Amino acid sequence: MSTDLESISSSSIVIVGAGPAGLAAASTLTAAGRPCVLIDMSVRPGGQFWRHPGTDLVLASKTKENQGHHHWSAFTQMRSQLEDAARSGLLDYRPGQQVWAIEQDADKHFLLYLTESVRSQGAPRPAPVAVSTLILATGAYDRQLPFPGWTLPGVMAAGGVQALLKSSRVPAGLRPVVAGTGPFLMPVAAGLARAGAEHIQVCDANSLTGWARDPWGAVQAPSKGLEGVEYAGSFLRHRVRMRMRTAVVAAMGDGRVEAVRLARLTRDGSVIQGSEWEIPADLVATGWGFTPSLELPLALGTATRVDTDGSLIVDADPDGRTSVPGLLAAGEIVGVAGAVQALTQGELAALAALSDSGASVSASRRRKLHSRSRRGARFARAMNKAAPVPQNWSSWLTDETIVCRCEEVTHGVLKQMPTDLDAQEPRTLRVAGRAGMGMCQGRVCGFAVSCLGHREGGDRVAELTSLGRRPVAAPVPLAEIAQTPSQLQISGTGAQ
Amino acid sequence: MTEFILDGKPIPFLPGQTIGAALMSAGVTSWRTTRVEEMPRGMFCGIGICFDCLITVNGVPDQRACLTLAEEGADVHRS
Ligand SMILES: Cc1cc2nc3c(=O)[nH]c(=O)nc-3n(C[C@H](O)[C@H](O)[C@H](O)COP(=O)(O)OP(=O)(O)OC[C@H]3O[C@@H](n4cnc5c(N)ncnc54)[C@H](O)[C@@H]3O)c2cc1C
Ligand code: FES
C-alpha cells in the first residue's frame, strides 16, 4: 500500500453515492453505531432523485426546498440523522468528491482515488482512501439514442432538464418536446409546466397500454400509481399533450433547436410512412430509460449481467453482495427500479455489511425488506416491458447523423466498420474506432454504439462491458494521475 | 443583482445557481465549438457526465458548467 493513503478506522465502511440507496445505507449503518465515510460527487446529498438547491437559492428564488419532490420527508429524516452522525464523528461525509479510480491491493483493501468534482486552482488533492468493506451506490444516468440534429444546443437529456430545474430553478426551454420512453418523461414535463413552459408535448415511442402487459407488476408499486394520477391532473391544467407511439426523428435549427420533426411509429419503432410532421420547439428533453454507472464495479472485476431493460447491471444477491468479497452494491447499479427500491436496497446492503462483520441483524426486518424489494423488482420488470428501446430506432438515422458526440463519429462511418477483419479499411476503422473514446468515455454513446455494432448471436454482456470498462472513471488532471494506482493502465486519454 | 462576466459581458445569476444554469437563463445556449466540425455545444446531460458544457472559469480550463457554481465577478470564457 502506498504511504500517502489516508487511514480510516478499520471498522469503517465506505459508501460511494449519496442518492436514495447510499443515504439509506449510511443511515442504517450510523443508526447501528458503525462509523462510515460517505463520498459523493455532488455538493449536497440526495442523488439524482432528491437533487435540490442550497438555502441561498431557495431564498433568492422564493421557492420551497422540496419543490417538485416526492417522498421528501424520507429524505429530510435521513439528512437530519446523518447531520447528527457527522457532528458526533460517526459519519465522515465528503461532498463534492468523485472516485476516479479504484483497485484492490494485495491485502484485499479497496483503494479509492479521489478528485474534487469542481477543481479550484491550487486546492490540495484529496488523499486516496483504503477500506475493506465498500458499498457502491453510484446510481445511473439518462440512456440516449442519437437522432438527426441531436447535437444541436437545445437537445438535452431529460434527466438533465430535471436536474437544472431541481438544483438551479431554471427551465431549459419554454416550448419543449419531452421525448423517448418511460414513466420518467412525466415528471420532466410536469416540472417544465410548473416553471412556465407552454405547448408541452410528451412523445413516448411506446404505448402506455404496455403497462397492461404485466398489470400485476404495475399494481405492486402503489406510489407510482398515485404519482401518475397527480401528473394526469397537472397535465390537464397545463394542457400538456401526450402522444403515444410517437418519436422525435429530427431536430432542426440554426445553431440551436428551433423545430422538431415528429413521426408516428409502428410497434417495432419504424416510422409510419407519411406520418411525419414538424412543430416549433426550443427544447427537446430526451431519455430512453437509464444506464447504470458501472465503471467502479467493472474496474474491480465484479460479475455483471444484462437486465430486462437491456442495461448492464451488477449481479448481486438479494442483500447486495457482489462476486467480490467485501463489495456490496445497491440502487440503480443492481437494476433500474426507481428511488423507493433504491432505498430498500441501500438498507439491505448496510444490514448485510453489518451481519458479515459479526453484528446481529433482525431477521424479521430483513424478511420485510426482501419482500418489499421483490415487489419493487416486479414493478421494474413491468416498467421495462412497457417501455423498451424500440428495436428499429436506428432507421431514424441518416449517414450524416453523429452517433458519438465527443468524437463526432457519424453513423455513415460506423456502418462502414467491416465485420470481416481481413477487409478492414484502415481509415474507417481509425475514425470509427474513436466512437466511445471521447471525454465522456462512451457514457453518452455507449449503448447506441453497442446496439449498432451488435452482431447476430453476439454476447451482450461482453459487448456492453467492453464499452463500459474505462481506464479511469472520470477524466482527471495529469497531476492526479501521478498518484497512479498500481494496477491501472493509464492510456493518457484521462487527462483533460 | 449578482453577476459574472462571460467574455466581457455581464451575466446575472441567483446565488447558488451553476454557471450553466445562469447562461441558459440569460438565453446563452452554447459556449463551446467542437474540434472536427466546429459545431456549437452547450448543456446536454446536465449532471456532469457528458463533458459537452466545458468552459474556462477564472483561468481554469475545461470546467463543467453544469456543476460549477456561479460566483460574483467570476471571469468566464468560452472554449
Ligand atoms: C439526471 C436524473 C434525474 C432524475 N430525476 C428523477 C425524478 O425527477 N423523478 C424520479 O422518479 N426519478 C428520477 N431519476 C431516477 C432516480 O434518480 C433514481 O431512481 C434514483 O435516484 C436512484 O437512486 P440511487 O441511489 O441508486 O442513485 P442516484 O440517486 O443516482 O445517486 C448516485 C449518487 O452517486 C454519485 N456518484 C456516482 N458516481 C460517483 C463517483 N465515481 N464518485 C462519487 N460519487 C459518485 C452521484 O453523483 C449521485 O449523487 C433521475 C435520474 C437521473 C439520472
Ligand atoms: S459520446 Fe461517444 S465518447 Fe462521448
XYZ file of C-alpha atoms and ligand atoms in Angstrom:
632
model
C 0.000 0.000 0.000
C 1.432 3.407 -0.854
C 2.330 5.727 2.000
C 0.148 8.712 1.219
C -3.048 6.726 1.793
C -5.467 8.155 4.274
C -6.031 5.624 7.016
C -9.564 5.425 8.283
C -10.742 3.420 11.294
C -10.546 -0.288 10.477
C -14.217 -0.842 11.339
C -15.324 1.903 8.954
C -17.409 1.203 5.893
C -17.118 3.410 2.833
C -20.203 4.255 0.749
C -19.901 5.853 -2.686
C -23.030 7.773 -3.715
C -25.406 9.844 -1.572
C -28.586 9.165 -3.551
C -31.521 7.248 -2.041
C -29.517 3.972 -1.895
C -26.341 5.434 -0.381
C -28.245 7.570 2.118
C -30.333 4.603 3.270
C -27.127 2.596 3.714
C -25.425 5.402 5.650
C -28.358 5.982 7.970
C -28.759 2.247 8.637
C -25.049 1.908 9.460
C -24.782 5.000 11.652
C -28.026 4.080 13.474
C -26.261 0.803 14.357
C -23.272 2.789 15.644
C -20.987 1.812 12.767
C -18.620 4.533 11.534
C -18.794 5.270 7.831
C -17.440 7.504 5.119
C -19.932 8.791 2.535
C -18.369 10.051 -0.708
C -20.479 11.865 -3.295
C -19.789 13.903 -6.389
C -22.498 16.442 -5.636
C -22.206 19.292 -3.171
C -25.485 18.325 -1.476
C -26.894 14.894 -0.562
C -29.912 13.402 -2.348
C -28.508 11.971 -5.583
C -30.470 12.392 -8.784
C -33.844 11.876 -7.144
C -33.622 14.421 -4.323
C -31.449 16.953 -6.100
C -32.275 20.330 -4.564
C -30.915 23.877 -4.347
C -28.972 25.314 -1.441
C -30.589 27.646 1.092
C -29.297 30.741 -0.715
C -31.153 29.841 -3.906
C -34.276 28.726 -2.042
C -34.427 32.238 -0.555
C -33.422 34.091 -3.718
C -35.833 32.199 -5.979
C -38.669 32.361 -3.387
C -39.353 28.661 -3.905
C -39.606 25.806 -1.455
C -36.663 23.472 -0.946
C -38.848 20.458 -1.793
C -40.495 21.905 -4.919
C -41.299 19.113 -7.351
C -40.210 16.351 -4.967
C -41.748 13.105 -3.789
C -41.045 11.282 -0.513
C -39.318 14.438 0.703
C -39.827 13.685 4.389
C -37.967 10.369 3.972
C -35.053 12.471 2.741
C -35.138 15.130 5.469
C -35.340 12.447 8.158
C -32.217 10.732 6.846
C -30.491 14.059 6.346
C -31.003 15.199 9.919
C -29.963 11.807 11.278
C -26.796 11.971 9.174
C -26.091 15.550 10.264
C -26.183 14.317 13.869
C -23.903 11.398 12.989
C -21.456 13.780 11.310
C -21.454 16.039 14.373
C -20.703 13.117 16.679
C -17.873 11.981 14.375
C -19.555 8.713 13.368
C -20.093 9.855 9.793
C -17.380 11.334 7.609
C -19.349 12.970 4.763
C -17.319 14.033 1.690
C -19.490 16.047 -0.676
C -18.041 17.278 -3.976
C -15.584 14.408 -4.299
C -15.514 11.930 -7.129
C -13.914 8.489 -7.108
C -11.962 8.473 -10.359
C -10.187 5.143 -9.988
C -10.453 2.091 -7.803
C -8.448 -1.095 -7.276
C -7.785 -3.796 -4.708
C -4.366 -4.220 -3.106
C -2.678 -7.471 -2.087
C -4.417 -7.347 1.322
C -7.817 -7.097 -0.393
C -8.291 -3.498 0.652
C -10.233 -1.379 -1.780
C -8.205 1.694 -2.706
C -10.310 4.675 -3.756
C -8.651 7.531 -5.639
C -10.456 10.837 -5.259
C -10.660 14.125 -7.108
C -12.682 17.285 -6.462
C -15.687 17.318 -8.823
C -15.100 21.027 -9.384
C -11.405 21.889 -9.376
C -10.181 25.160 -7.998
C -6.696 26.443 -8.607
C -4.111 25.340 -6.056
C -6.532 23.259 -3.986
C -4.836 20.228 -2.380
C -5.986 16.978 -3.875
C -7.765 14.563 -1.559
C -5.705 11.558 -0.381
C -6.770 8.091 -1.560
C -8.800 6.050 0.923
C -8.288 2.349 1.788
C -11.107 0.226 3.196
C -12.082 -3.439 3.418
C -15.887 -3.099 3.195
C -17.294 -0.957 0.419
C -20.871 -0.191 -0.610
C -21.257 1.184 -4.122
C -24.437 3.183 -4.795
C -23.384 5.209 -7.809
C -26.797 5.321 -9.497
C -27.455 5.858 -13.179
C -27.654 8.432 -15.935
C -30.038 9.015 -18.842
C -29.814 6.467 -21.640
C -29.612 8.164 -25.028
C -30.333 7.278 -28.618
C -28.925 9.513 -31.366
C -31.181 11.119 -33.979
C -30.525 13.666 -36.732
C -29.900 17.057 -35.088
C -29.400 15.751 -31.537
C -26.088 17.590 -31.206
C -27.819 20.987 -31.583
C -27.883 23.077 -28.413
C -31.418 22.788 -27.060
C -31.406 18.987 -27.207
C -30.806 17.776 -23.661
C -31.040 14.640 -21.589
C -34.454 14.550 -19.905
C -32.813 13.957 -16.523
C -30.517 16.906 -17.118
C -33.513 19.130 -17.754
C -34.956 17.884 -14.472
C -31.632 18.446 -12.684
C -31.458 22.032 -13.947
C -34.958 22.688 -12.657
C -34.380 20.975 -9.334
C -30.990 22.443 -8.489
C -30.979 25.836 -10.232
C -34.693 26.554 -10.795
C -34.059 27.173 -14.489
C -36.321 25.706 -17.213
C -34.119 24.613 -20.134
C -36.817 25.718 -22.596
C -40.283 27.241 -22.673
C -41.653 25.359 -25.672
C -40.413 21.829 -25.015
C -40.898 18.423 -26.528
C -40.238 15.687 -23.966
C -39.457 12.501 -25.853
C -38.158 8.960 -25.561
C -39.877 6.365 -23.460
C -40.968 5.514 -19.953
C -42.821 6.962 -16.990
C -39.901 9.295 -16.163
C -40.916 11.588 -19.043
C -43.941 12.628 -16.966
C -42.206 14.330 -14.013
C -39.975 16.159 -16.501
C -42.997 17.537 -18.378
C -44.726 18.417 -15.091
C -41.644 20.271 -13.850
C -41.376 22.292 -17.060
C -45.088 23.117 -16.938
C -44.739 24.401 -13.378
C -41.777 26.532 -14.459
C -43.892 28.281 -17.089
C -43.289 26.233 -20.267
C -46.175 26.121 -22.738
C -47.440 23.929 -25.587
C -45.629 20.959 -23.999
C -45.655 17.732 -25.988
C -44.747 14.387 -24.446
C -43.874 11.745 -27.055
C -43.473 8.140 -25.950
C -42.238 5.682 -28.578
C -44.237 3.004 -26.821
C -47.860 2.897 -25.868
C -48.997 3.299 -22.279
C -51.262 0.316 -22.753
C -47.998 -1.595 -22.481
C -48.494 -1.313 -18.728
C -51.352 -3.731 -19.109
C -48.942 -6.434 -20.279
C -47.983 -7.011 -16.665
C -50.779 -5.477 -14.613
C -49.716 -7.483 -11.563
C -46.302 -5.866 -11.630
C -47.720 -2.383 -12.090
C -50.081 -2.576 -9.116
C -47.198 -3.601 -6.884
C -45.901 -0.053 -6.896
C -48.814 1.920 -5.494
C -46.877 5.127 -5.007
C -46.045 5.315 -8.737
C -49.789 4.936 -9.393
C -50.529 7.930 -7.166
C -47.834 9.988 -8.871
C -49.474 9.059 -12.194
C -52.804 10.465 -11.018
C -51.037 13.614 -9.884
C -49.391 14.082 -13.302
C -52.684 13.472 -15.101
C -54.169 16.396 -13.129
C -51.201 18.650 -13.776
C -51.187 17.748 -17.484
C -54.865 18.676 -17.804
C -54.280 22.007 -16.042
C -51.287 22.886 -18.180
C -52.677 21.349 -21.361
C -49.721 19.034 -21.819
C -50.219 16.914 -24.928
C -49.400 13.194 -24.544
C -48.635 11.282 -27.738
C -48.088 7.542 -27.768
C -46.077 5.594 -30.393
C -44.533 8.898 -31.450
C -40.885 9.940 -31.589
C -38.774 12.967 -32.340
C -36.987 11.775 -35.502
C -35.084 15.032 -36.158
C -34.269 18.380 -34.578
C -33.644 21.389 -36.802
C -32.366 24.914 -36.333
C -29.639 27.427 -36.987
C -27.117 26.963 -34.183
C -29.844 25.787 -31.787
C -33.116 23.861 -31.827
C -35.944 25.774 -33.471
C -38.185 22.942 -34.662
C -38.542 19.188 -34.432
C -39.894 16.529 -36.736
C -42.262 14.069 -35.098
C -43.318 10.740 -36.550
C -45.791 8.044 -35.651
C -44.167 4.669 -35.101
C -45.091 1.073 -35.605
C -44.673 -1.262 -32.650
C -41.054 -2.033 -33.580
C -40.155 1.649 -33.878
C -40.257 2.051 -37.669
C -41.633 5.351 -38.934
C -45.135 5.008 -40.411
C -44.858 6.285 -43.992
C -46.335 9.750 -44.409
C -46.927 10.274 -40.682
C -44.174 12.854 -40.142
C -44.868 16.470 -39.264
C -42.926 19.439 -37.890
C -43.615 21.683 -34.924
C -41.713 24.625 -33.417
C -39.759 23.862 -30.237
C -36.867 25.373 -28.273
C -36.061 22.250 -26.240
C -36.005 18.509 -26.796
C -35.725 16.701 -23.453
C -34.928 13.134 -24.354
C -34.394 9.902 -22.454
C -34.751 6.176 -23.074
C -34.580 4.906 -19.531
C -31.298 4.902 -17.619
C -27.826 3.416 -17.847
C -26.386 2.274 -14.503
C -22.960 3.766 -13.610
C -20.907 0.600 -13.652
C -17.365 1.902 -14.049
C -16.301 1.232 -10.439
C -17.717 -2.316 -10.158
C -16.305 -3.175 -13.604
C -12.864 -1.893 -12.594
C -12.987 -4.325 -9.659
C -13.935 -7.235 -11.918
C -17.391 -7.651 -10.380
C -19.718 -10.147 -12.086
C -22.421 -8.476 -14.168
C -25.454 -9.422 -16.202
C -27.910 -7.845 -18.632
C -31.180 -6.680 -17.036
C -34.677 -6.749 -18.586
C -34.192 -3.172 -19.849
C -31.052 -4.166 -21.767
C -28.692 -2.452 -19.296
C -25.580 -3.992 -17.868
C -26.021 -4.306 -14.075
C -24.076 -5.713 -11.131
C -25.037 -9.312 -10.468
C -25.737 -9.173 -6.731
C -27.564 -11.426 -4.268
C -30.835 -10.142 -2.706
C -28.773 -8.412 0.014
C -26.499 -6.631 -2.440
C -23.422 -8.861 -2.036
C -21.422 -8.974 -5.255
C -18.988 -11.592 -6.582
C -16.130 -9.626 -4.940
C -15.896 -10.319 -1.175
C -16.400 -7.144 0.856
C -18.021 -5.316 -2.048
C -21.755 -4.572 -1.870
C -23.948 -2.783 -4.400
C -27.305 -1.009 -4.061
C -29.673 1.174 -6.047
C -29.786 1.590 -9.809
C -26.474 -0.251 -10.350
C -28.211 -3.521 -9.432
C -31.163 -2.704 -11.718
C -33.015 0.479 -12.655
C -36.129 0.356 -10.486
C -36.751 3.817 -9.052
C -35.916 5.644 -5.863
C -38.130 3.669 -3.474
C -36.458 0.420 -4.498
C -33.052 2.084 -4.126
C -33.914 2.958 -0.508
C -34.833 -0.657 0.261
C -31.657 -1.989 -1.332
C -29.452 0.533 0.451
C -30.827 -0.598 3.784
C -30.392 -4.277 2.834
C -26.775 -3.757 1.750
C -25.986 -1.997 5.036
C -27.563 -4.830 7.035
C -25.550 -7.362 5.027
C -22.334 -5.452 5.744
C -23.217 -5.379 9.450
C -24.049 -9.063 9.613
C -20.933 -10.045 7.635
C -18.854 -8.269 10.250
C -20.498 -10.231 13.052
C -23.184 -7.783 14.214
C -26.610 -9.236 14.869
C -29.347 -8.174 12.477
C -33.076 -8.663 12.968
C -34.325 -11.498 10.764
C -37.837 -10.084 10.508
C -36.523 -6.711 9.405
C -34.569 -8.386 6.607
C -37.571 -10.519 5.621
C -39.778 -7.444 5.299
C -37.169 -5.659 3.227
C -36.719 -8.698 0.981
C -40.402 -8.901 0.217
C -40.554 -5.143 -0.447
C -37.573 -5.486 -2.758
C -39.169 -8.383 -4.661
C -42.273 -6.208 -5.209
C -40.046 -3.375 -6.426
C -38.245 -5.677 -8.848
C -41.580 -6.858 -10.181
C -42.652 -3.271 -10.809
C -39.383 -2.584 -12.605
C -39.849 -5.611 -14.851
C -43.346 -4.395 -15.782
C -41.950 -0.931 -16.490
C -39.180 -2.348 -18.673
C -41.625 -4.481 -20.631
C -43.873 -1.488 -21.245
C -41.080 0.897 -22.198
C -38.448 -0.924 -24.258
C -35.989 0.809 -26.567
C -37.735 0.312 -29.940
C -35.970 -2.336 -31.962
C -35.813 -0.310 -35.142
C -34.627 3.012 -33.696
C -31.564 3.141 -35.950
C -33.819 3.504 -39.010
C -34.249 7.182 -37.946
C -30.550 7.859 -38.556
C -29.034 9.223 -41.735
C -25.402 8.658 -42.734
C -24.589 12.187 -41.502
C -26.081 11.678 -38.029
C -23.413 11.942 -35.358
C -23.553 8.887 -33.101
C -20.576 9.631 -30.834
C -20.998 13.251 -29.708
C -17.499 13.588 -28.253
C -15.503 12.307 -31.214
C -18.071 13.346 -33.860
C -18.221 9.890 -35.437
C -21.160 9.577 -37.824
C -23.488 6.687 -38.487
C -22.149 6.504 -42.048
C -18.607 5.895 -40.817
C -19.744 3.371 -38.212
C -21.724 1.471 -40.839
C -18.597 1.001 -42.896
C -16.930 -0.754 -39.983
C -16.276 -4.080 -41.635
C -17.487 -7.224 -39.957
C -14.781 -9.189 -41.646
C -11.414 -8.493 -40.015
C -9.436 -9.061 -43.215
C -11.413 -6.441 -45.062
C -10.688 -3.594 -42.658
C -10.182 -0.277 -44.329
C -7.682 1.415 -42.021
C -9.005 4.983 -42.071
C -12.609 3.973 -41.447
C -11.541 1.821 -38.584
C -9.420 4.563 -37.113
C -12.270 7.059 -37.264
C -14.961 4.604 -36.265
C -12.712 3.223 -33.581
C -12.860 6.545 -31.786
C -16.574 6.091 -31.097
C -16.872 5.755 -27.352
C -13.337 7.020 -26.706
C -14.117 10.712 -26.110
C -14.221 12.775 -22.949
C -17.409 11.114 -21.692
C -15.774 7.748 -22.276
C -18.803 6.334 -24.034
C -21.308 7.142 -21.296
C -23.488 9.020 -23.796
C -22.971 6.978 -26.997
C -22.050 3.592 -25.478
C -25.486 1.999 -25.519
C -26.198 3.157 -29.093
C -22.769 2.082 -30.356
C -23.223 -1.324 -28.719
C -26.587 -1.738 -30.494
C -25.212 -0.619 -33.861
C -22.233 -2.931 -33.522
C -24.316 -5.850 -32.276
C -23.906 -8.994 -34.318
C -26.477 -11.743 -34.562
C -25.778 -14.094 -31.668
C -23.273 -11.663 -30.088
C -22.806 -11.775 -26.316
C -24.495 -8.636 -24.906
C -22.624 -8.784 -21.581
C -19.306 -8.737 -23.453
C -20.466 -6.029 -25.870
C -21.700 -3.748 -23.093
C -18.718 -4.478 -20.849
C -16.209 -3.534 -23.498
C -17.881 -0.127 -23.782
C -18.436 0.240 -20.037
C -14.926 -0.556 -18.837
C -12.809 2.570 -18.642
C -9.216 3.212 -17.650
C -10.415 5.986 -15.337
C -13.931 6.543 -14.018
C -13.666 10.292 -14.625
C -11.248 12.474 -16.544
C -8.698 13.937 -14.102
C -5.831 16.358 -14.432
C -2.400 14.862 -15.082
C -1.161 15.844 -11.616
C -3.655 13.471 -10.074
C -2.679 10.626 -12.344
C 0.732 10.975 -10.711
C -0.742 9.083 -7.738
C -1.289 6.317 -10.245
C -2.998 3.238 -8.917
C -0.566 0.385 -9.388
C -2.725 -1.931 -11.454
C -4.283 0.681 -13.678
C -3.109 1.188 -17.197
C -3.428 4.889 -17.778
C -3.724 5.423 -21.504
C -3.398 9.187 -21.442
C -6.992 9.767 -22.510
C -7.806 10.586 -18.915
C -6.017 13.898 -18.902
C -8.038 16.999 -19.567
C -28.045 41.520 -8.556
C -25.076 39.169 -8.676
C -23.165 38.849 -11.951
C -20.240 37.052 -13.551
C -18.520 38.000 -16.769
C -18.676 35.877 -19.944
C -16.116 37.130 -22.462
C -16.642 40.687 -21.223
C -20.424 40.508 -20.998
C -22.153 40.536 -17.584
C -24.417 37.519 -16.925
C -26.805 37.808 -13.949
C -27.381 34.839 -11.640
C -29.080 33.941 -8.384
C -26.710 32.805 -5.635
C -26.490 29.002 -5.701
C -27.073 28.641 -9.451
C -24.491 26.946 -11.631
C -22.726 28.798 -14.428
C -24.539 26.635 -16.990
C -27.944 27.404 -15.464
C -27.229 31.140 -15.413
C -26.101 31.082 -19.047
C -29.233 29.226 -20.157
C -31.368 31.586 -18.128
C -29.710 34.513 -19.938
C -30.502 32.903 -23.306
C -26.933 31.728 -23.994
C -27.361 28.182 -25.324
C -23.830 27.344 -26.468
C -20.322 28.201 -25.287
C -18.041 25.682 -26.946
C -17.174 24.727 -30.530
C -16.329 21.162 -31.483
C -12.899 20.220 -32.824
C -13.813 18.446 -36.053
C -16.969 20.054 -37.409
C -16.747 23.315 -35.432
C -20.319 22.983 -34.266
C -21.742 24.829 -31.228
C -22.345 22.882 -27.996
C -23.801 23.806 -24.643
C -25.500 21.834 -21.921
C -26.517 18.253 -22.663
C -26.538 15.781 -19.745
C -26.852 18.395 -17.003
C -25.217 16.136 -14.385
C -21.509 16.136 -15.154
C -21.071 13.031 -17.292
C -21.097 14.215 -20.934
C -18.397 16.949 -20.880
C -20.241 18.904 -23.596
C -20.558 22.027 -21.432
C -16.839 22.655 -20.786
C -15.925 26.264 -20.067
C -12.969 28.236 -18.654
C -13.559 29.744 -15.195
C -11.040 32.104 -13.574
C -8.265 30.708 -15.743
C -9.065 27.040 -15.029
C -9.938 25.391 -18.368
C -12.353 22.521 -19.005
C -14.700 23.081 -16.082
C -18.149 21.548 -16.322
C -20.586 24.483 -16.455
C -23.389 22.251 -15.155
C -21.506 21.555 -11.902
C -19.567 24.776 -11.325
C -21.328 27.299 -9.092
C -21.514 30.858 -10.380
C -19.614 33.373 -8.291
C -19.781 37.149 -8.185
C -17.321 38.655 -10.660
C -16.012 35.306 -11.948
C -14.100 35.635 -15.221
C -15.637 33.106 -17.601
C -14.536 32.346 -21.158
C -15.939 30.193 -23.945
C -13.696 27.351 -25.039
C -30.494 13.223 -14.103
C -31.545 12.340 -13.480
C -32.727 12.899 -12.970
C -33.680 12.092 -12.371
N -34.846 12.666 -11.900
C -35.839 11.868 -11.405
C -37.093 12.407 -10.998
O -37.308 13.619 -11.087
N -38.053 11.566 -10.527
C -37.842 10.211 -10.446
O -38.732 9.468 -10.010
N -36.650 9.664 -10.794
C -35.663 10.457 -11.307
N -34.487 9.888 -11.733
C -34.275 8.459 -11.453
C -33.826 8.398 -9.967
O -32.793 9.322 -9.840
C -33.337 7.082 -9.480
O -34.431 6.200 -9.494
C -32.761 7.132 -8.055
O -32.164 8.349 -7.779
C -31.772 6.038 -7.872
O -31.102 6.165 -6.641
P -29.603 5.690 -6.447
O -29.308 5.934 -5.013
O -29.420 4.336 -6.995
O -28.734 6.627 -7.376
P -28.567 8.215 -7.547
O -29.701 8.967 -6.974
O -28.241 8.388 -8.970
O -27.286 8.553 -6.654
C -25.991 8.189 -7.016
C -25.014 9.202 -6.463
O -23.697 8.714 -6.642
C -22.869 9.764 -7.094
N -21.750 9.179 -7.833
C -21.794 8.424 -8.957
N -20.544 8.044 -9.321
C -19.700 8.584 -8.399
C -18.276 8.555 -8.250
N -17.482 7.899 -9.109
N -17.747 9.226 -7.193
C -18.534 9.909 -6.316
N -19.893 9.951 -6.418
C -20.460 9.298 -7.448
C -23.785 10.596 -7.972
O -23.297 11.913 -8.106
C -25.094 10.539 -7.186
O -25.193 11.588 -6.247
C -33.481 10.696 -12.306
C -32.297 10.147 -12.809
C -31.339 10.943 -13.394
C -30.084 10.323 -13.942
S -20.419 10.462 -26.926
Fe -19.042 8.932 -27.620
S -17.417 9.100 -26.176
Fe -18.758 10.679 -25.529
